C-alpha positions in Angstrom: -3.1 15.7 -22.5 -5.6 14.4 -25.0 -9.1 13.2 -23.9 -11.3 10.9 -25.9 -14.7 9.4 -24.8 -16.2 6.4 -26.6 -19.8 5.4 -26.0 -20.5 1.7 -26.5 -23.9 0.1 -25.9 -22.4 -3.4 -25.7 -20.4 -2.9 -22.4 -21.5 -4.7 -19.3 -19.9 -2.0 -17.1 -18.1 1.3 -17.7 -14.4 1.1 -18.2 -11.7 3.9 -18.0 -8.4 3.3 -19.7 -5.5 5.7 -19.2 -2.7 5.5 -21.8 0.5 7.5 -20.9 4.1 7.7 -21.8 5.1 7.5 -18.2 3.5 7.4 -14.8 3.9 10.9 -13.4 2.2 12.9 -10.7 -0.7 14.2 -13.0 -1.5 10.6 -14.1 -1.4 9.4 -10.5 -3.8 12.2 -9.4 -6.1 11.4 -12.3 -6.1 7.7 -11.3 -6.8 8.5 -7.6 -9.6 10.8 -8.6 -11.3 8.2 -10.9 -10.9 5.5 -8.2 -12.4 7.8 -5.7 -15.5 8.2 -7.8 -16.1 4.4 -7.8 -15.0 3.8 -4.2 -17.5 1.8 -2.3 -19.8 3.5 0.2 -19.3 1.3 3.2 -21.0 1.6 6.5 -19.2 0.6 9.7 -20.9 -0.3 13.0 -19.9 0.0 16.6 -22.7 -0.5 19.1 -25.7 1.5 18.1 -23.6 4.0 16.0 -23.0 3.9 12.3 -19.7 5.3 10.9 -18.9 6.4 7.3 -15.2 6.1 6.7 -13.3 6.3 3.5 -11.7 3.0 2.5 -8.2 4.5 2.7 -8.6 4.9 6.5 -8.9 1.1 6.8 -5.8 -0.9 7.6 -7.3 -4.3 7.2 -10.5 -6.4 7.3 -10.5 -9.7 9.3 -13.0 -12.3 10.3 -13.7 -13.4 13.8 -16.1 -16.3 13.5 -19.1 -15.1 11.5 -18.3 -11.4 12.0 -16.1 -9.2 9.8 -14.2 -6.3 11.4 -12.6 -3.3 9.7 -9.6 -2.1 11.6 -8.3 1.5 11.6 -5.1 2.6 13.3 -6.9 2.9 16.7 -10.3 1.3 16.4 -12.3 -1.7 15.0 -15.8 -1.7 13.5 -18.2 -4.4 12.4 -19.0 -4.6 8.7 -22.1 -6.3 7.2 -20.3 -7.8 4.3 -18.4 -11.1 3.8 -14.8 -10.9 2.8 -15.4 -12.1 -0.7 -18.0 -9.4 -1.2 -15.6 -6.7 0.1 -12.9 -8.1 -2.2 -15.0 -7.3 -5.2 -16.0 -3.8 -3.9 -12.8 -2.4 -2.6 -10.2 -0.4 -4.6 -7.2 -2.2 -6.1 -5.0 -1.2 -3.1 -6.7 -3.9 -1.0 -5.5 -7.5 -1.3 -6.1 -10.8 0.3 -3.4 -11.7 2.8 -5.0 -14.8 4.3 -8.2 -16.8 4.1 -9.7 -14.5 6.8 -7.8 -11.2 6.1 -7.8 -8.4 3.5 -5.2 -5.7 3.9 -4.8 -2.2 2.6 -1.4 -2.4 0.8 -1.2 1.4 0.8 -0.9 1.4 4.6 1.7 -1.5 4.9 4.9 -0.4 6.6 6.8 -3.7 6.7 6.5 -7.4 6.0 8.7 -9.8 8.0 8.9 -12.9 5.8 8.8 -16.3 7.5 9.5 -19.2 5.1 8.1 -21.9 7.4 4.9 -20.1 8.5 2.9 -16.9 8.1 4.7 -13.6 7.4 4.0 -10.7 9.7 2.5 -7.5 8.2 3.0 -4.2 10.1 1.1 -1.0 9.3 2.2 2.6 9.5 1.5 4.6 12.7 0.0 1.8 14.7 0.8 -1.2 16.8 -1.7 -3.4 14.9 -0.4 -6.2 12.7 -1.7 -9.3 10.8 -0.2 -12.3 9.2 -0.1 -13.2 5.5 -0.4 -16.9 4.8 2.2 -18.6 2.6 -0.6 -19.3 0.1 -1.2 -15.5 -0.5 2.3 -14.2 0.1 3.5 -14.3 -3.5 0.5 -12.4 -4.9 0.7 -9.9 -2.0 4.4 -9.3 -2.6 3.8 -8.7 -6.3 1.1 -6.2 -5.5 3.4 -4.4 -3.0 6.1 -4.2 -5.7 3.6 -2.9 -8.2 2.6 -0.2 -5.6 6.3 0.7 -5.2 6.8 1.2 -9.0 3.7 3.5 -9.2 5.0 5.9 -6.5 
């Protein structure tokens, strides 16, 4: 593997580009490591307690009125960000599924498509589920297919 670093004063933000012949285990590990370096440091709240969870533990974010909740397999926490703010902070594995929902595509187990209404999204190792609106379904499906190719 060859490594090259270019320093450019004109960049608005740092950028990492990986060029490879094929996506193999070493490239995926490198990608995961680099994404981990820039992963957001989110604080989650439940009562008077603050929790510091890695984003990969989160199944989905959803709004309930003015409040945004982050759901894990067995709990839910308040978040002090709006969904649009989270969308720009979270790793690429997170995608908008509905106006009030962002999901972690890496944790999706199944999607039951409904042509007339919202499609049901189920997550691994939990009873929790959310619905993808028809508006976001195509983009979500494309991201899920992209995830499958990378594995």
